[in-house]
Coordinates of C-alpha atoms and ligand atoms in Angstrom, one line a residue:
M1 CA 32.8 20.3 -18.5
T2 CA 29.0 18.8 -18.7
L3 CA 27.9 15.5 -18.4
R4 CA 28.1 14.6 -22.2
S5 CA 31.7 16.0 -23.0
R6 CA 32.3 13.3 -19.3
L7 CA 30.0 10.3 -21.4
L8 CA 32.8 11.4 -24.5
L9 CA 35.8 11.9 -22.0
A10 CA 35.0 8.2 -20.9
Q11 CA 35.3 6.6 -23.9
A12 CA 38.6 7.8 -24.9
P13 CA 40.5 4.4 -23.3
L14 CA 39.1 2.5 -25.7
V15 CA 39.6 5.2 -28.5
M16 CA 43.1 4.8 -27.4
A17 CA 43.2 1.2 -27.3
L18 CA 42.1 0.7 -30.7
L19 CA 44.3 3.5 -31.8
F20 CA 46.9 1.7 -30.4
L21 CA 46.2 -2.0 -32.2
G22 CA 45.4 -0.5 -35.3
A23 CA 49.0 1.2 -34.9
T24 CA 51.1 -2.0 -34.2
A25 CA 48.9 -4.0 -36.4
V26 CA 50.1 -1.5 -39.3
I27 CA 54.0 -1.7 -37.8
T28 CA 53.6 -5.2 -37.4
L29 CA 52.4 -6.4 -40.9
E30 CA 54.8 -3.5 -42.7
R31 CA 57.6 -4.9 -41.0
V32 CA 57.1 -8.3 -41.9
G33 CA 55.7 -7.9 -45.5
R34 CA 59.1 -5.5 -45.5
A35 CA 61.2 -8.9 -44.6
G36 CA 59.5 -11.3 -46.6
Q37 CA 60.9 -8.1 -49.7
Q38 CA 63.9 -8.4 -48.0
V39 CA 64.5 -12.1 -49.3
L40 CA 63.3 -12.2 -53.2
A41 CA 65.7 -8.3 -52.9
D42 CA 68.4 -10.4 -51.5
N43 CA 68.5 -14.4 -52.9
Y44 CA 65.5 -14.1 -55.0
R45 CA 67.7 -11.7 -57.6
S46 CA 70.8 -14.5 -57.1
V47 CA 68.8 -17.5 -57.4
L48 CA 67.5 -16.5 -60.6
A49 CA 70.9 -15.2 -61.5
T50 CA 72.7 -18.5 -61.0
Q51 CA 70.0 -20.3 -62.3
R52 CA 70.8 -18.9 -66.0
I53 CA 74.3 -19.3 -65.5
T54 CA 73.4 -22.8 -64.9
E55 CA 71.0 -23.0 -68.6
Q56 CA 74.0 -21.0 -69.8
L57 CA 76.8 -22.7 -69.4
E58 CA 74.7 -25.9 -70.6
R59 CA 74.1 -24.2 -73.2
M60 CA 77.5 -23.6 -74.1
D61 CA 78.2 -27.6 -73.0
S62 CA 75.8 -28.9 -75.8
A63 CA 77.4 -25.6 -78.6
A64 CA 80.5 -27.7 -77.6
L65 CA 78.5 -31.5 -78.4
F66 CA 77.7 -29.6 -81.4
I67 CA 80.8 -28.8 -82.2
I68 CA 82.2 -32.7 -81.9
A69 CA 79.2 -34.0 -84.1
G70 CA 80.0 -31.7 -86.6
E71 CA 77.8 -29.5 -86.2
R72 CA 79.6 -26.9 -86.5
E73 CA 78.6 -23.6 -86.9
R74 CA 76.0 -24.2 -84.9
G75 CA 77.9 -25.0 -81.8
L76 CA 79.9 -21.5 -82.7
T77 CA 76.7 -20.1 -82.6
Q78 CA 75.2 -20.7 -80.1
Q79 CA 78.3 -20.8 -77.7
A80 CA 78.8 -17.2 -79.2
A81 CA 75.6 -16.2 -78.3
Q82 CA 75.6 -17.0 -74.1
R83 CA 78.3 -15.1 -73.1
Q84 CA 77.7 -11.8 -72.8
P85 CA 74.5 -12.8 -71.7
L86 CA 76.0 -15.0 -69.0
E87 CA 79.1 -13.0 -68.1
T88 CA 75.4 -10.3 -67.2
E89 CA 74.2 -13.1 -64.9
L90 CA 77.8 -13.0 -63.1
G91 CA 78.0 -9.0 -62.7
V92 CA 74.7 -9.2 -61.8
Q93 CA 76.1 -12.1 -58.5
Q94 CA 78.8 -10.0 -57.8
G95 CA 76.8 -7.5 -57.3
N96 CA 74.2 -9.2 -54.6
I97 CA 77.1 -10.0 -52.1
T98 CA 74.5 -10.6 -49.4
E99 CA 74.1 -13.8 -48.1
P100 CA 78.3 -14.8 -45.4
G101 CA 80.5 -17.0 -47.7
E102 CA 78.9 -15.1 -51.1
A103 CA 81.5 -14.1 -52.0
Q104 CA 83.7 -16.8 -51.7
A105 CA 81.5 -18.9 -53.6
T106 CA 80.5 -16.5 -56.3
R107 CA 85.2 -15.5 -56.6
R108 CA 84.3 -19.3 -57.3
L109 CA 82.4 -18.9 -60.0
R110 CA 84.0 -16.7 -61.5
T111 CA 87.6 -17.8 -62.0
A112 CA 85.7 -21.4 -62.7
W113 CA 84.2 -18.9 -65.8
T114 CA 87.3 -18.0 -66.4
R115 CA 89.0 -21.1 -66.5
Y116 CA 85.8 -22.6 -68.8
R117 CA 86.1 -20.0 -71.3
E118 CA 89.9 -20.3 -71.8
A119 CA 89.5 -24.0 -71.7
F120 CA 86.4 -23.5 -74.9
D121 CA 88.5 -21.2 -76.5
V122 CA 91.4 -23.7 -76.5
F123 CA 88.9 -26.2 -77.5
L124 CA 87.5 -23.7 -80.2
Q125 CA 91.2 -23.6 -81.9
A126 CA 90.5 -27.5 -82.8
R127 CA 89.8 -27.4 -86.1
D128 CA 89.1 -31.7 -87.2
P129 CA 86.7 -33.0 -84.3
D130 CA 88.8 -36.3 -82.9
A131 CA 90.9 -33.3 -81.5
A132 CA 88.2 -30.9 -80.4
R133 CA 86.7 -34.2 -79.1
T134 CA 89.6 -35.1 -76.9
R135 CA 90.6 -31.1 -75.7
Y136 CA 86.0 -31.3 -74.7
F137 CA 86.5 -34.8 -72.7
E138 CA 90.6 -33.4 -71.5
S139 CA 90.4 -29.3 -70.4
L140 CA 85.9 -28.7 -71.8
A141 CA 83.9 -31.0 -69.5
P142 CA 85.7 -30.7 -66.5
A143 CA 86.0 -27.0 -66.4
F144 CA 82.3 -27.1 -67.8
Q145 CA 81.7 -28.7 -64.7
E146 CA 83.4 -27.2 -61.8
A147 CA 81.4 -23.9 -63.1
K148 CA 78.8 -25.8 -62.9
A149 CA 79.5 -27.3 -59.4
A150 CA 80.5 -23.1 -58.2
A151 CA 77.0 -22.0 -59.9
A152 CA 75.8 -24.8 -57.7
S153 CA 77.1 -23.7 -55.2
V154 CA 75.9 -20.3 -54.7
L155 CA 72.1 -20.8 -55.9
A156 CA 72.5 -23.8 -53.0
L157 CA 73.7 -20.9 -50.5
N158 CA 70.7 -18.6 -51.8
Q159 CA 67.9 -21.7 -52.0
D160 CA 69.6 -22.0 -48.6
A161 CA 69.3 -18.7 -47.1
M162 CA 65.7 -18.3 -48.7
V163 CA 64.1 -21.7 -46.4
R164 CA 66.1 -20.2 -43.3
K165 CA 64.1 -16.7 -43.9
N166 CA 61.2 -18.0 -44.0
D167 CA 61.5 -20.3 -42.0
R168 CA 62.1 -17.4 -39.4
L169 CA 59.4 -15.3 -41.2
H170 CA 56.5 -18.1 -40.1
Q171 CA 58.0 -17.8 -36.9
Q172 CA 57.8 -14.3 -36.5
S173 CA 54.7 -14.2 -38.0
E174 CA 53.3 -16.7 -35.0
Q175 CA 55.2 -14.3 -32.7
V176 CA 53.7 -11.3 -34.4
N177 CA 50.2 -12.7 -33.8
T178 CA 50.5 -13.9 -29.8
L179 CA 51.4 -10.1 -28.7
M180 CA 48.8 -9.2 -31.3
M181 CA 46.5 -11.6 -29.8
L182 CA 47.9 -10.4 -25.9
A183 CA 48.3 -6.5 -27.5
V184 CA 44.5 -6.9 -28.0
V185 CA 43.7 -8.8 -25.0
V186 CA 46.1 -6.2 -23.0
A187 CA 44.3 -3.1 -24.6
L188 CA 41.1 -4.1 -24.5
A189 CA 41.2 -4.6 -20.8
F190 CA 42.8 -1.5 -19.9
G191 CA 40.6 0.2 -21.7
L192 CA 37.7 -1.6 -20.6
L193 CA 38.4 -0.4 -16.9
F194 CA 39.8 3.3 -17.8
T195 CA 35.9 3.6 -19.8
T196 CA 34.5 1.9 -16.4
S197 CA 35.6 3.4 -13.3
L198 CA 35.7 7.0 -16.2
V199 CA 31.4 5.6 -16.7
Q200 CA 32.0 5.4 -12.8
R201 CA 33.4 8.5 -11.4
A202 CA 30.9 10.9 -14.0
L203 CA 27.5 8.8 -13.1
R204 CA 28.6 8.7 -9.4
P205 CA 26.3 12.1 -8.6
V206 CA 23.6 10.3 -10.4
S207 CA 23.3 7.7 -8.1
V208 CA 23.5 10.8 -4.9
L209 CA 21.0 12.2 -5.6
S210 CA 18.6 9.0 -6.7
Q211 CA 20.0 7.5 -3.2
A212 CA 18.5 11.9 -1.5
V213 CA 15.3 11.2 -3.7
R214 CA 14.7 7.5 -2.3
R215 CA 16.0 9.2 0.8
L216 CA 13.1 11.6 0.9
G217 CA 10.1 9.3 -1.0
Q218 CA 10.7 7.5 2.4
G219 CA 10.6 10.8 4.3
D220 CA 13.1 12.1 5.7
V221 CA 13.0 15.6 4.3
E222 CA 16.4 17.2 5.5
A223 CA 17.7 14.9 2.8
R224 CA 19.7 16.8 0.2
A225 CA 22.3 15.6 -2.6
V226 CA 25.3 16.6 -2.5
V227 CA 26.9 17.4 -5.7
E228 CA 29.9 19.7 -7.0
G229 CA 30.6 21.0 -10.4
Q230 CA 28.6 22.7 -13.4
D231 CA 26.7 19.8 -15.1
E232 CA 23.7 18.8 -16.0
I233 CA 23.4 16.6 -12.9
A234 CA 24.8 19.5 -10.6
G235 CA 22.1 21.9 -11.7
L236 CA 19.5 18.7 -11.4
A237 CA 20.6 18.2 -7.4
R238 CA 20.8 21.6 -6.5
D239 CA 17.1 22.1 -7.6
F240 CA 16.0 18.4 -5.4
N241 CA 17.7 19.8 -2.4
T242 CA 15.5 24.3 -3.5
M243 CA 12.7 21.8 -3.4
A244 CA 13.7 19.0 -0.2
E245 CA 14.4 23.1 2.0
R246 CA 10.5 23.7 0.8
L247 CA 8.7 20.9 1.4
A248 CA 10.5 20.8 4.6
Q249 CA 9.7 24.2 5.1
Y250 CA 6.4 23.7 4.2
R251 CA 6.1 20.8 6.8
K252 CA 7.5 22.3 9.6
S253 CA 5.2 24.9 9.1
S254 CA 2.0 22.7 8.4
L255 CA 3.0 20.4 11.2
G256 CA 3.8 23.5 13.8
E257 CA 0.0 24.8 12.5
L258 CA -1.4 21.4 12.9
L259 CA 0.2 20.7 17.0
Q260 CA -0.6 24.4 17.5
A261 CA -5.1 23.5 15.8
Q262 CA -4.4 19.7 18.0
A263 CA -3.6 22.1 20.7
V264 CA -6.6 24.4 20.8
S265 CA -8.6 21.9 20.4
Q266 CA -7.0 19.5 23.6
A267 CA -8.3 23.1 25.1
A268 CA -11.6 23.1 24.6
I269 CA -12.3 19.5 25.0
D270 CA -10.4 20.4 28.1
S271 CA -12.1 23.0 29.6
L272 CA -15.5 20.5 29.7
P273 CA -16.5 19.6 33.1
D274 CA -17.5 16.5 31.8
P275 CA -15.4 13.8 31.1
V276 CA -15.1 14.1 27.5
L277 CA -13.7 9.9 25.5
V278 CA -12.7 9.8 21.1
L279 CA -13.2 6.3 21.2
G280 CA -12.3 4.5 17.5
A281 CA -13.8 2.7 15.6
E282 CA -12.3 -0.7 16.7
G283 CA -13.1 0.8 20.6
G284 CA -9.3 2.1 21.0
L285 CA -9.2 5.4 22.9
L286 CA -7.7 8.1 20.6
N287 CA -8.3 10.7 23.6
V288 CA -9.6 12.3 26.1
N289 CA -10.2 15.1 28.2
A290 CA -8.5 16.7 31.3
A291 CA -12.3 16.0 33.4
A292 CA -12.1 12.3 31.7
E293 CA -8.3 11.5 33.5
A294 CA -10.2 12.5 36.8
V295 CA -13.2 11.5 37.2
L296 CA -12.7 8.1 35.1
R297 CA -8.7 8.2 36.0
L298 CA -7.8 6.7 32.5
R299 CA -4.7 7.8 30.9
L300 CA -3.8 8.2 27.3
D301 CA 0.1 7.2 27.1
E302 CA -0.7 4.4 29.8
G303 CA -1.2 3.2 26.5
G304 CA -2.7 -0.9 25.7
D305 CA -6.2 -1.2 27.0
A306 CA -6.6 2.2 29.3
L307 CA -10.6 1.5 28.7
G308 CA -9.9 -1.6 31.0
R309 CA -9.3 -0.3 33.4
V310 CA -13.1 1.9 33.7
E311 CA -15.6 0.5 36.7
P312 CA -17.3 -2.8 34.5
E313 CA -20.6 -0.7 34.0
V314 CA -18.9 2.2 33.4
R315 CA -17.2 0.9 30.3
A316 CA -20.3 -2.1 29.7
V317 CA -22.2 2.5 29.1
L318 CA -19.4 3.6 26.4
E319 CA -18.7 0.2 24.6
R320 CA -22.8 0.3 24.1
V321 CA -22.6 4.3 22.7
R322 CA -19.7 3.8 20.6
A323 CA -21.7 0.1 19.5
H324 CA -25.0 2.6 18.3
V325 CA -22.7 5.4 17.0
V326 CA -20.1 3.6 15.2
G327 CA -22.7 1.0 13.7
G328 CA -24.1 3.9 11.3
R329 CA -27.1 4.4 14.3
G330 CA -26.6 8.1 14.7
A331 CA -25.7 9.9 17.4
Y332 CA -26.7 9.0 20.9
Q333 CA -29.1 10.4 23.1
P334 CA -30.9 9.1 26.1
R335 CA -34.1 8.0 27.0
G336 CA -33.9 10.1 30.9
Y337 CA -31.9 10.1 33.9
E338 CA -32.1 6.6 34.2
E339 CA -29.8 6.3 31.7
A340 CA -26.7 8.0 33.6
V341 CA -24.5 5.6 35.1
R342 CA -23.0 5.7 38.4
V343 CA -19.3 5.8 38.7
E344 CA -17.9 5.6 42.6
S345 CA -13.9 5.7 42.0
S346 CA -14.1 10.2 41.1
P347 CA -12.8 12.8 43.8
E348 CA -16.1 14.5 44.7
G349 CA -16.8 10.7 45.2
V350 CA -20.0 9.5 43.4
R351 CA -21.4 11.0 40.8
W352 CA -24.3 9.8 38.0
L353 CA -22.8 10.0 34.4
L354 CA -25.6 10.7 31.4
P355 CA -23.9 8.9 28.1
R356 CA -24.9 10.8 24.9
G357 CA -22.6 10.0 21.8
S358 CA -21.9 11.4 18.5
P359 CA -20.1 10.3 15.6
V360 CA -15.9 10.8 14.3
H361 CA -16.0 11.1 10.0
G362 CA -13.6 10.2 8.2
E363 CA -13.0 11.6 4.4
T364 CA -14.7 9.3 2.6
G365 CA -17.1 10.6 5.3
D366 CA -17.6 6.9 6.5
V367 CA -18.1 6.5 10.5
V368 CA -14.2 6.5 11.8
G369 CA -15.0 6.2 16.0
A370 CA -16.7 7.9 18.4
T371 CA -17.1 10.8 20.5
L372 CA -18.8 10.1 23.7
I373 CA -20.0 13.1 26.4
L374 CA -20.4 11.4 30.4
Q375 CA -22.7 14.3 31.0
D376 CA -22.4 15.3 35.2
V377 CA -26.2 14.8 35.9
T378 CA -26.0 14.1 40.3
R379 CA -27.4 16.9 40.9
L380 CA -30.0 17.2 38.8
R381 CA -30.5 13.8 39.6
R382 CA -30.2 14.8 43.3
F383 CA -33.6 17.1 42.8
D384 CA -35.4 14.4 40.8
E385 CA -34.3 12.2 44.6
L386 CA -36.0 15.7 46.8
K387 CA -38.4 16.0 44.1
N388 CA -39.4 12.3 44.4
D389 CA -39.4 12.0 48.2
L390 CA -41.5 14.8 48.6
V391 CA -44.4 14.3 46.0
A392 CA -44.5 10.7 47.9
T393 CA -44.5 12.7 51.5
V394 CA -47.4 15.0 49.9
A395 CA -49.0 12.5 48.3
H396 CA -48.8 9.9 51.1
E397 CA -49.7 12.3 53.6
V398 CA -52.5 13.6 51.7
R399 CA -54.6 10.1 51.3
T400 CA -55.3 9.2 54.6
P401 CA -57.1 12.8 55.6
L402 CA -58.1 12.3 51.8
T403 CA -59.6 8.6 52.3
S404 CA -61.5 10.5 55.6
L405 CA -62.6 12.7 53.9
R406 CA -64.8 10.4 51.4
M407 CA -65.9 8.1 53.5
A408 CA -67.7 10.2 55.3
I409 CA -68.9 13.1 52.4
H410 CA -70.6 8.9 51.3
L411 CA -71.4 8.7 55.5
V412 CA -73.6 12.4 54.3
T413 CA -75.1 11.2 51.0
E414 CA -76.4 8.2 52.1
G415 CA -78.3 9.4 55.0
V416 CA -76.7 7.6 57.9
V417 CA -76.4 11.3 59.7
G418 CA -79.4 12.0 58.7
P419 CA -81.3 13.8 56.0
V420 CA -80.1 15.9 52.4
T421 CA -82.1 17.7 50.4
E422 CA -81.3 17.4 46.6
K423 CA -79.7 20.5 47.1
Q424 CA -77.4 18.8 49.5
A425 CA -77.1 15.5 47.4
D426 CA -76.5 17.1 44.5
L427 CA -73.8 19.3 46.4
L428 CA -72.6 16.4 48.0
F429 CA -72.0 14.1 44.9
A430 CA -69.4 16.9 43.3
A431 CA -67.4 16.2 46.1
R432 CA -67.8 12.7 46.0
E433 CA -66.0 12.8 42.6
D434 CA -63.9 15.5 42.9
C435 CA -62.5 13.5 45.6
E436 CA -62.6 9.9 43.4
R437 CA -60.6 12.0 41.0
L438 CA -58.7 13.4 44.0
Q439 CA -57.6 10.1 45.0
G440 CA -56.1 8.7 41.4
I441 CA -54.5 11.4 41.4
V442 CA -52.8 10.6 44.0
D443 CA -53.0 6.8 44.5
D444 CA -50.9 8.0 40.4
L445 CA -47.4 10.8 42.7
L446 CA -47.6 7.2 44.8
D447 CA -47.7 4.6 42.2
L448 CA -44.5 6.9 39.9
S449 CA -42.6 8.1 43.2
R450 CA -42.4 3.8 44.3
I451 CA -41.7 3.0 40.2
Q452 CA -38.7 6.3 40.9
S453 CA -37.0 4.9 43.7
G454 CA -37.0 1.8 42.5
Q455 CA -39.4 -0.2 44.6
L456 CA -41.4 -1.7 41.8
Q457 CA -41.3 -5.0 42.9
L458 CA -42.9 -7.4 40.4
D459 CA -45.1 -9.7 41.1
V460 CA -44.9 -12.2 38.2
R461 CA -47.9 -15.4 37.9
E462 CA -49.1 -17.3 34.6
V463 CA -52.4 -15.1 34.3
G464 CA -55.4 -15.7 32.1
T465 CA -55.1 -13.0 28.7
E466 CA -58.8 -13.3 29.4
A467 CA -60.1 -12.3 32.3
L468 CA -56.6 -10.3 32.6
V469 CA -58.6 -8.0 29.9
E470 CA -62.1 -8.3 30.5
Q471 CA -60.8 -7.0 34.6
A472 CA -59.2 -4.2 32.4
L473 CA -62.3 -3.4 30.7
A474 CA -64.9 -4.1 33.4
A475 CA -63.4 -1.5 35.6
Q476 CA -64.0 1.1 32.6
R477 CA -67.2 -0.1 31.7
T478 CA -69.6 2.1 33.6
L479 CA -67.5 5.4 32.6
A480 CA -68.1 3.5 28.7
E481 CA -71.2 3.6 29.3
D482 CA -72.1 6.9 31.0
R483 CA -70.3 8.3 26.8
G484 CA -71.7 6.1 24.3
V485 CA -68.6 5.0 24.0
R486 CA -68.2 1.2 23.2
L487 CA -66.4 -1.9 24.4
S488 CA -64.9 -4.4 22.7
Q489 CA -62.4 -7.0 23.5
S490 CA -60.2 -9.7 20.4
L491 CA -58.2 -11.9 21.6
S492 CA -55.6 -15.3 19.7
P493 CA -56.1 -18.7 20.3
D494 CA -52.1 -19.1 20.9
V495 CA -52.1 -16.4 23.1
E496 CA -54.3 -18.5 25.8
T497 CA -51.9 -16.9 29.4
V498 CA -49.6 -14.4 29.8
R499 CA -46.9 -14.3 32.8
V500 CA -47.0 -11.4 33.9
D501 CA -47.4 -9.1 37.5
P502 CA -51.6 -9.0 36.8
D503 CA -52.0 -5.7 38.9
R504 CA -49.2 -3.9 37.7
L505 CA -50.4 -4.9 34.2
Q506 CA -54.6 -4.8 35.1
L507 CA -53.0 -0.6 35.8
V508 CA -51.8 -0.6 32.8
L509 CA -54.6 -1.6 31.0
G510 CA -57.3 0.2 32.7
N511 CA -54.4 3.7 31.9
L512 CA -55.4 2.8 28.1
V513 CA -58.0 1.5 27.8
G514 CA -60.2 4.7 30.7
N515 CA -58.3 7.5 28.0
G516 CA -59.2 5.9 24.1
V517 CA -63.5 7.1 26.6
K518 CA -61.9 9.8 27.5
H519 CA -60.7 10.3 24.1
T520 CA -63.6 8.6 22.3
P521 CA -67.0 10.9 21.8
Q522 CA -70.2 9.2 22.2
G523 CA -71.4 6.2 19.1
G524 CA -67.4 5.2 19.2
E525 CA -65.9 2.2 20.4
V526 CA -62.9 1.5 22.4
S527 CA -61.0 -2.5 21.4
V528 CA -58.8 -4.4 22.8
H529 CA -56.6 -6.7 20.6
V530 CA -53.7 -9.1 21.9
S531 CA -51.5 -11.2 19.4
R532 CA -48.6 -13.1 19.4
E533 CA -45.7 -11.5 17.3
G534 CA -42.8 -14.1 18.1
A535 CA -41.1 -14.1 21.5
H536 CA -43.9 -11.4 22.5
V537 CA -46.9 -10.7 23.7
R538 CA -48.8 -8.0 22.1
F539 CA -51.1 -5.4 23.4
E540 CA -53.5 -3.2 21.0
V541 CA -55.3 -0.4 22.3
R542 CA -57.5 1.0 19.7
D543 CA -60.0 4.0 19.7
T544 CA -62.4 6.1 17.5
G545 CA -61.7 9.5 19.5
E546 CA -60.1 13.1 18.0
G547 CA -56.8 10.9 17.5
I548 CA -53.1 13.2 19.2
P549 CA -51.2 15.2 16.5
A550 CA -47.6 14.2 15.6
Q551 CA -45.7 16.8 17.5
E552 CA -48.2 15.4 20.6
Q553 CA -47.1 12.0 20.4
A554 CA -43.9 11.5 21.5
R555 CA -44.1 14.5 24.7
I556 CA -47.7 12.2 25.8
F557 CA -45.6 9.6 27.5
E558 CA -43.7 12.3 30.0
R559 CA -44.6 12.9 34.0
F560 CA -46.9 15.7 34.4
Y561 CA -47.4 16.1 30.3
R562 CA -50.7 17.4 29.3
A563 CA -51.6 17.8 26.0
P564 CA -53.0 21.0 25.0
G565 CA -57.5 21.2 25.5
A566 CA -56.7 17.4 27.5
P567 CA -60.4 17.3 29.5
A568 CA -59.5 18.7 33.5
G569 CA -59.4 15.6 35.7
G570 CA -56.1 13.9 35.0
A571 CA -51.9 14.9 36.5
G572 CA -50.1 13.8 33.2
L573 CA -48.8 10.8 35.2
G574 CA -51.2 7.7 33.2
L575 CA -49.1 7.2 30.4
S576 CA -45.9 7.4 32.3
I577 CA -46.4 4.9 34.8
A578 CA -47.7 2.8 31.9
R579 CA -44.4 2.9 30.1
D580 CA -42.6 1.6 32.9
I581 CA -44.7 -1.3 34.4
V582 CA -43.9 -2.1 30.7
Q583 CA -40.7 -1.9 30.8
A584 CA -39.9 -3.2 33.3
H585 CA -42.2 -6.1 32.3
G586 CA -39.0 -5.6 29.1
G587 CA -41.4 -5.2 27.4
E588 CA -42.1 -1.4 25.4
L589 CA -44.9 0.4 25.3
G590 CA -45.7 3.4 21.9
V591 CA -48.7 4.9 19.9
V592 CA -49.7 5.1 16.5
S593 CA -51.5 7.7 15.6
T594 CA -54.5 9.8 12.7
P595 CA -55.4 13.4 14.2
G596 CA -59.6 12.9 13.3
Q597 CA -59.0 8.2 13.1
G598 CA -58.4 7.3 16.4
S599 CA -56.0 5.7 18.2
T600 CA -53.9 2.6 18.5
F601 CA -51.3 2.8 21.5
W602 CA -49.6 -0.8 21.9
F603 CA -47.2 -2.6 23.8
T604 CA -45.4 -5.9 23.3
L605 CA -43.5 -8.0 26.3
P606 CA -41.4 -10.7 25.5
Q607 CA -43.3 -14.0 26.1
P608 CA -41.3 -17.5 24.8
E609 CA -43.9 -19.1 22.9
Q610 CA -45.3 -21.9 24.7
G611 CA -45.4 -25.6 24.0
Ligands
LIG6 P1 -53.8 12.5 32.2 O1 -53.6 11.0 33.3 O2 -53.8 13.2 32.4 O3 -54.7 11.7 31.0 P2 -52.0 10.5 30.4 O4 -50.3 10.1 30.7 O5 -52.8 9.6 30.1 O6 -52.0 11.6 31.2 O7 -52.2 11.6 28.5 C1 -51.7 12.3 28.3 C2 -52.0 12.8 27.4 O8 -52.3 11.8 26.1 C3 -52.8 13.5 28.0 O9 -53.7 14.4 27.8 C4 -53.8 13.4 26.1 O10 -54.4 14.9 25.8 C5 -52.9 12.5 26.0 N1 -54.1 11.2 25.5 C6 -53.4 10.2 25.8 N2 -54.2 9.0 25.9 C7 -55.0 9.5 24.7 C8 -55.3 9.1 23.4 N3 -57.0 7.8 23.6 N4 -56.3 9.6 22.7 C9 -56.0 10.9 22.6 N5 -55.2 11.4 23.2 C10 -55.0 11.1 24.2

């Protein structure tokens, strides 16, 4: 059955109740009406007849009075005119006996009438008025009274019956009213009850379906709507179940693919020998690979603050790299091995790990996390240490014989051990120059190995800025004069003193000024500028030389790097050592240069403002 027919059928009890009420009302009204009619039929006719009989009797009586009064003709006509109609009315009354005792009363009326009629006939026989009056009063008047009384009793009988029946009718109609009200209430109550229950039954499948839809909406793909039948709702439920089935299959398959994809990517990061961690934007640990679990003793399934169990130094590095990446500054690349962090807890003993970081982007393109790789540079660091040791040893071993060599050449050149020819002197000068250059390189190497082995102990003191700059320039003055390059300086008055290690800073300034002189053609200028920049003091060494191409600018600070075509003599260490010294002071060193227009090497030193 269709839903529409069911809903229509559900209205049937109400319709039936209405029909029942209507039928009851019609039947009851008809019964009441019939009772009223019965009253009319039963008693009204008798009342009418007896009233007429009374009237006719009275007219006969007045006819008798006419006769007594001497109007015999008129009286005769009048009494004759009443007799037949009276007989007729009496006949009607005799044929309409309805009440108990009425038959008897009617019989009495008939007898009284007969007696009155006979008395009237006798009365008419008296010719003179006196005799007539005597007869009237003796026999006719009593017979008239008797007949009238008999008619009145029949009338009263019927009138009483009418009153009684009217009362009964009234009572009945009140009862009918009450009954009808009761019937209305009962019929409506039953009708509503059945209609509601039928509507509910018809709509129950809808609520089953809506419950299933709600469960599916909450993510329960196993939700199904069990609705029997062939109606529209059952059809809808079947369609819904098919949809839910497809959804469940889709979820199963896409979940399977997702799990497989996750397993593949987990296997990929697990296969990396270096620890890999994926951190959320807030710092929570999202994923780790096997190496991270082994080296950092991290476990993802432990929950809570997993990173809190990592050594504090490692944690600080991880936090720094994460902040860099999540802060939107792109991937994090370490500047060098010195950023490697020491981890002792790993199974193979001490390890050095170099952090790198790259952003994880969300659907909208914003950074939602960071992937951190801790590259194991333990072996590389060992090689570096070995190289440093080797450099230090070689430099140290070379330094002493080099000093004796220089002294020997010096003594010979000065003619201490005998006269020297001009040719010999030329050769000795060249040899001495090479010795000095060699000594410079050896000194650079020794400085470098000292810095790298962490032995760069700064002896920080308050020194006059002008004296510092002047000394650095003085050391380069001979070279500058030889090359025809002017040296100058300009110091800002608010930087009278600086707190630095004067010997080391001398080295930095000397290096930069020396480089400037070496790379500036004759007639050029190298100038030193010192100024305050907030909580820093900024040193600049400007030259008017050949400048440095952009692609070289980052590389010239690498150790042993020398630009192609650079003048012979250096080892490519000066700038690297200068940067190390500046960084040891807490500052930074860099270059700004336009090829053909000269270069400006600058460095800053943190120096709180005085006063
Ligand atoms: P070196 O002692 O061999 O000069 P540095 O580390 O001091 O080594 O310099 C590295 C390279 O930087 C040099 O080979 C040179 O090409 C370049 N360089 C340094 N200073 C300047 C400058 N003022 N102008 C142009 N090039 C420079």
